[in-house]
GROMACS .gro file of C-alpha atoms in nm:
model
  259
    1MET     CA    1  -0.564   0.600  -0.378
    2PRO     CA    2  -0.611   0.449  -0.030
    3GLU     CA    3  -0.606   0.714   0.241
    4GLY     CA    4  -0.454   0.707   0.586
    5ASP     CA    5  -0.746   0.534   0.755
    6THR     CA    6  -0.741   0.251   0.499
    7VAL     CA    7  -0.365   0.206   0.542
    8PHE     CA    8  -0.405   0.212   0.921
    9ARG     CA    9  -0.649  -0.079   0.903
   10ALA     CA   10  -0.423  -0.269   0.664
   11ALA     CA   11  -0.129  -0.228   0.902
   12ARG     CA   12  -0.341  -0.349   1.193
   13ARG     CA   13  -0.446  -0.662   1.001
   14LEU     CA   14  -0.088  -0.737   0.903
   15HIS     CA   15   0.043  -0.670   1.253
   16THR     CA   16  -0.216  -0.904   1.404
   17ALA     CA   17  -0.127  -1.172   1.151
   18LEU     CA   18   0.253  -1.150   1.166
   19ALA     CA   19   0.386  -0.973   1.476
   20GLY     CA   20   0.609  -1.192   1.689
   21LYS     CA   21   0.614  -1.474   1.432
   22VAL     CA   22   0.903  -1.628   1.243
   23LEU     CA   23   0.884  -1.606   0.866
   24THR     CA   24   0.866  -1.942   0.690
   25ARG     CA   25   0.846  -1.797   0.339
   26SER     CA   26   0.985  -1.480   0.186
   27ASP     CA   27   0.925  -1.425  -0.185
   28PHE     CA   28   1.004  -1.083  -0.333
   29ARG     CA   29   0.885  -1.063  -0.694
   30VAL     CA   30   1.063  -0.742  -0.789
   31PRO     CA   31   1.409  -0.752  -0.950
   32ALA     CA   32   1.588  -0.540  -0.690
   33PHE     CA   33   1.506  -0.780  -0.406
   34ALA     CA   34   1.442  -1.109  -0.587
   35THR     CA   35   1.731  -1.281  -0.407
   36LEU     CA   36   1.652  -1.146  -0.060
   37ASP     CA   37   1.554  -1.420   0.185
   38LEU     CA   38   1.396  -1.327   0.519
   39VAL     CA   39   1.307  -1.683   0.622
   40GLY     CA   40   1.390  -1.742   0.988
   41ARG     CA   41   1.361  -1.377   1.084
   42THR     CA   42   1.098  -1.257   1.330
   43VAL     CA   43   0.850  -0.985   1.239
   44ASP     CA   44   0.864  -0.729   1.517
   45GLU     CA   45   0.572  -0.514   1.404
   46VAL     CA   46   0.384  -0.368   1.110
   47VAL     CA   47   0.306   0.001   1.141
   48PRO     CA   48   0.152   0.269   0.920
   49ARG     CA   49   0.313   0.603   0.848
   50GLY     CA   50   0.065   0.821   0.666
   51LYS     CA   51  -0.010   0.624   0.349
   52HIS     CA   52   0.303   0.407   0.388
   53LEU     CA   53   0.338   0.062   0.546
   54LEU     CA   54   0.647  -0.050   0.737
   55HIS     CA   55   0.716  -0.416   0.819
   56ARG     CA   56   0.991  -0.403   1.080
   57ILE     CA   57   1.178  -0.731   1.069
   58GLY     CA   58   1.491  -0.738   1.281
   59ASP     CA   59   1.734  -0.479   1.147
   60LEU     CA   60   1.542  -0.443   0.818
   61THR     CA   61   1.227  -0.261   0.717
   62VAL     CA   62   1.004  -0.365   0.428
   63HIS     CA   63   0.859  -0.039   0.301
   64SER     CA   64   0.551  -0.042   0.078
   65HIS     CA   65   0.303   0.206  -0.060
   66LEU     CA   66  -0.029   0.100  -0.213
   67LYS     CA   67  -0.050   0.387  -0.466
   68MET     CA   68  -0.368   0.352  -0.674
   69GLU     CA   69  -0.422  -0.023  -0.704
   70GLY     CA   70  -0.213  -0.192  -0.435
   71ARG     CA   71  -0.335  -0.397  -0.142
   72TRP     CA   72  -0.215  -0.643   0.117
   73ASP     CA   73  -0.421  -0.957   0.177
   74VAL     CA   74  -0.407  -1.203   0.467
   75TYR     CA   75  -0.482  -1.571   0.399
   76ALA     CA   76  -0.492  -1.901   0.578
   77PRO     CA   77  -0.222  -2.142   0.458
   78GLY     CA   78  -0.327  -2.286   0.122
   79GLU     CA   79  -0.621  -2.049   0.080
   80ARG     CA   80  -0.681  -1.935  -0.277
   81TRP     CA   81  -0.566  -1.581  -0.351
   82ARG     CA   82  -0.830  -1.327  -0.443
   83ARG     CA   83  -0.605  -1.168  -0.706
   84PRO     CA   84  -0.404  -1.321  -0.990
   85ALA     CA   85  -0.060  -1.451  -0.897
   86HIS     CA   86   0.110  -1.229  -1.155
   87GLN     CA   87  -0.002  -0.925  -0.954
   88ALA     CA   88   0.181  -1.043  -0.641
   89ARG     CA   89   0.489  -0.838  -0.559
   90VAL     CA   90   0.582  -1.002  -0.228
   91VAL     CA   91   0.475  -1.298  -0.015
   92LEU     CA   92   0.557  -1.308   0.357
   93ASP     CA   93   0.435  -1.619   0.540
   94ALA     CA   94   0.454  -1.755   0.891
   95GLU     CA   95   0.358  -2.107   0.995
   96ASP     CA   96  -0.013  -2.031   1.034
   97VAL     CA   97  -0.068  -1.738   0.798
   98SER     CA   98   0.014  -1.609   0.451
   99THR     CA   99   0.031  -1.240   0.355
  100VAL     CA  100   0.057  -1.113  -0.001
  101GLY     CA  101   0.120  -0.763  -0.133
  102PHE     CA  102  -0.042  -0.712  -0.475
  103THR     CA  103   0.041  -0.439  -0.733
  104LEU     CA  104   0.225  -0.233  -0.475
  105GLY     CA  105   0.325   0.109  -0.606
  106VAL     CA  106   0.641   0.102  -0.394
  107LEU     CA  107   0.822  -0.198  -0.252
  108GLU     CA  108   1.171  -0.179  -0.109
  109VAL     CA  109   1.378  -0.309   0.179
  110VAL     CA  110   1.598  -0.075   0.378
  111PRO     CA  111   1.799  -0.099   0.700
  112ARG     CA  112   1.567  -0.006   0.982
  113GLU     CA  113   1.804   0.268   1.091
  114GLN     CA  114   1.749   0.430   0.751
  115GLU     CA  115   1.368   0.443   0.761
  116SER     CA  116   1.388   0.820   0.770
  117GLU     CA  117   1.521   0.815   0.416
  118VAL     CA  118   1.189   0.675   0.286
  119VAL     CA  119   0.935   0.835   0.520
  120GLY     CA  120   1.124   1.115   0.692
  121HIS     CA  121   0.987   1.373   0.448
  122LEU     CA  122   0.632   1.319   0.571
  123GLY     CA  123   0.451   1.570   0.786
  124PRO     CA  124   0.279   1.480   1.115
  125ASP     CA  125   0.077   1.158   1.083
  126LEU     CA  126  -0.292   1.220   1.159
  127LEU     CA  127  -0.327   0.865   1.296
  128GLY     CA  128   0.021   0.834   1.442
  129PRO     CA  129   0.108   0.821   1.812
  130ASP     CA  130   0.312   1.138   1.765
  131TRP     CA  131   0.043   1.346   1.591
  132ASP     CA  132   0.138   1.711   1.628
  133ALA     CA  133  -0.140   1.954   1.534
  134ASP     CA  134   0.078   2.260   1.593
  135ARG     CA  135   0.346   2.139   1.353
  136ALA     CA  136   0.081   2.048   1.094
  137LEU     CA  137  -0.064   2.398   1.123
  138ALA     CA  138   0.280   2.554   1.081
  139ASN     CA  139   0.337   2.342   0.770
  140LEU     CA  140  -0.004   2.432   0.626
  141THR     CA  141   0.040   2.806   0.673
  142ALA     CA  142   0.402   2.816   0.555
  143GLU     CA  143   0.285   2.882   0.198
  144PRO     CA  144  -0.011   3.121   0.235
  145ASP     CA  145  -0.055   3.170  -0.140
  146ARG     CA  146  -0.094   2.800  -0.213
  147PRO     CA  147  -0.448   2.668  -0.286
  148VAL     CA  148  -0.577   2.495   0.024
  149GLY     CA  149  -0.693   2.202  -0.188
  150LEU     CA  150  -0.333   2.135  -0.288
  151ALA     CA  151  -0.182   2.193   0.055
  152LEU     CA  152  -0.416   1.940   0.219
  153LEU     CA  153  -0.305   1.668  -0.023
  154ASP     CA  154   0.064   1.739   0.032
  155GLN     CA  155   0.193   1.459   0.255
  156ARG     CA  156   0.480   1.685   0.362
  157VAL     CA  157   0.224   1.912   0.528
  158LEU     CA  158   0.039   1.639   0.713
  159ALA     CA  159   0.035   1.269   0.637
  160GLY     CA  160  -0.274   1.061   0.573
  161LEU     CA  161  -0.523   1.278   0.386
  162GLY     CA  162  -0.628   1.180   0.035
  163ASN     CA  163  -0.866   1.316  -0.223
  164VAL     CA  164  -1.186   1.218  -0.043
  165TYR     CA  165  -1.089   1.400   0.274
  166ARG     CA  166  -0.952   1.696   0.080
  167ASN     CA  167  -1.287   1.755  -0.089
  168GLU     CA  168  -1.496   1.691   0.219
  169LEU     CA  169  -1.283   1.915   0.440
  170CYS     CA  170  -1.310   2.205   0.198
  171PHE     CA  171  -1.689   2.165   0.192
  172LEU     CA  172  -1.721   2.144   0.568
  173ARG     CA  173  -1.504   2.453   0.610
  174GLY     CA  174  -1.705   2.637   0.343
  175VAL     CA  175  -1.408   2.715   0.119
  176LEU     CA  176  -1.334   2.644  -0.246
  177PRO     CA  177  -1.036   2.412  -0.296
  178THR     CA  178  -0.876   2.686  -0.506
  179ARG     CA  179  -0.884   2.943  -0.227
  180SER     CA  180  -0.539   3.025  -0.093
  181VAL     CA  181  -0.442   2.901   0.251
  182GLY     CA  182  -0.392   3.261   0.362
  183GLN     CA  183  -0.759   3.335   0.290
  184VAL     CA  184  -0.891   3.046   0.499
  185GLN     CA  185  -1.030   3.171   0.827
  186ASP     CA  186  -0.890   2.994   1.132
  187PRO     CA  187  -0.684   2.723   0.955
  188ALA     CA  188  -0.632   2.558   1.294
  189ARG     CA  189  -0.998   2.451   1.276
  190THR     CA  190  -0.925   2.283   0.942
  191ILE     CA  191  -0.643   2.084   1.101
  192ALA     CA  192  -0.861   1.991   1.399
  193LEU     CA  193  -1.146   1.885   1.172
  194ALA     CA  194  -0.913   1.672   0.958
  195SER     CA  195  -0.803   1.491   1.273
  196ARG     CA  196  -1.160   1.434   1.392
  197LEU     CA  197  -1.281   1.308   1.054
  198ILE     CA  198  -1.006   1.055   0.999
  199LEU     CA  199  -1.019   0.934   1.360
  200ALA     CA  200  -1.395   0.883   1.329
  201ASN     CA  201  -1.336   0.665   1.022
  202ARG     CA  202  -1.025   0.484   1.140
  203ASP     CA  203  -1.216   0.170   1.241
  204ARG     CA  204  -1.489   0.185   0.974
  205ASN     CA  205  -1.490  -0.008   0.647
  206ALA     CA  206  -1.727   0.244   0.487
  207ARG     CA  207  -1.593   0.598   0.514
  208VAL     CA  208  -1.857   0.852   0.623
  209THR     CA  209  -1.828   1.230   0.658
  210THR     CA  210  -2.199   1.324   0.674
  211GLY     CA  211  -2.293   1.108   0.970
  212VAL     CA  212  -2.533   0.908   0.750
  213ASP     CA  213  -2.405   0.561   0.662
  214ARG     CA  214  -2.614   0.493   0.354
  215PRO     CA  215  -2.513   0.466  -0.015
  216GLY     CA  216  -2.530   0.806  -0.178
  217ARG     CA  217  -2.541   0.986   0.156
  218ARG     CA  218  -2.196   0.916   0.301
  219PHE     CA  219  -2.020   1.217   0.144
  220TRP     CA  220  -2.118   1.580   0.109
  221VAL     CA  221  -1.956   1.645  -0.228
  222TYR     CA  222  -1.703   1.377  -0.322
  223GLY     CA  223  -1.818   1.179  -0.625
  224ARG     CA  224  -2.149   1.366  -0.639
  225ALA     CA  225  -2.102   1.582  -0.951
  226GLY     CA  226  -2.436   1.709  -1.080
  227LYS     CA  227  -2.628   1.582  -0.779
  228PRO     CA  228  -2.799   1.824  -0.539
  229CYS     CA  229  -2.600   1.947  -0.243
  230LEU     CA  230  -2.719   1.765   0.066
  231ARG     CA  231  -2.724   2.096   0.250
  232CYS     CA  232  -2.870   2.351   0.002
  233GLY     CA  233  -2.979   2.156  -0.307
  234THR     CA  234  -2.747   2.333  -0.552
  235PRO     CA  235  -2.591   2.092  -0.809
  236ILE     CA  236  -2.242   1.984  -0.709
  237ARG     CA  237  -1.970   2.085  -0.953
  238HIS     CA  238  -1.665   1.892  -1.063
  239GLY     CA  239  -1.321   1.992  -1.185
  240GLU     CA  240  -0.954   1.906  -1.152
  241LEU     CA  241  -0.682   2.060  -0.939
  242GLY     CA  242  -0.312   1.987  -0.922
  243ASP     CA  243   0.035   2.136  -0.929
  244SER     CA  244   0.083   1.997  -1.282
  245GLU     CA  245  -0.092   1.773  -1.534
  246LEU     CA  246   0.067   1.474  -1.363
  247THR     CA  247  -0.087   1.560  -1.026
  248LEU     CA  248  -0.438   1.659  -1.135
  249ARG     CA  249  -0.702   1.514  -0.905
  250ASP     CA  250  -1.081   1.535  -0.913
  251THR     CA  251  -1.234   1.815  -0.711
  252TYR     CA  252  -1.597   1.854  -0.610
  253TRP     CA  253  -1.763   2.157  -0.454
  254CYS     CA  254  -2.092   2.327  -0.391
  255PRO     CA  255  -2.087   2.673  -0.555
  256ARG     CA  256  -2.327   2.806  -0.293
  257CYS     CA  257  -2.192   2.654   0.030
  258GLN     CA  258  -1.827   2.710  -0.064
  259THR     CA  259  -1.691   3.053  -0.146
   0.00000   0.00000   0.00000
């Protein structure tokens, strides 16, 4: 699933392409909004909120979430799409640009004044202008018995982290993802490190947590099951962690560096 830095870049591309422009085409290919026509309305801005995207268009907001397979593409008028047309969920065009949302996990239109109903549950946004480390820390430590690997993925705690960052943060802090939040020494350092990592990758196409931008060396543990730890050489282990079978996500750890 795309993480907050990926969504931030998508929002920036869409904002650059559409902000201040009048829509010349509006094609919603989902039943609930199939008759909605935004032609003639001006796009005020496109902003990210954690892993969510918000197109603010007059008094309406187009809310989308990429989930596992979604993406937004920007095209020149008449340019061939890079995905099949049947995967398109919405097309928003201006005179000089075409934008298409493919296989979006969530697509809805709400009054702008009701945005809080779709994103108000989110914790502080790591890449947002109102990032609040103290509130994120309070959210993280509110359930001290919860595994830290679950708490870091909970968008109600802080918004923007996904599975890559969850695994890498636990390695860098030297803790197993299954360790309870209450057993993590100085959780404020975990919050601060999460902020530094995602900020460092905000403008990068290839995410890097090791400082080495080469294939196979970009991550400490994520996706490296069975391979030697880049720090101590111990084989990286792999498992799954979630609140239920529906939320199980891959976890990776070094049994020597993480305790």
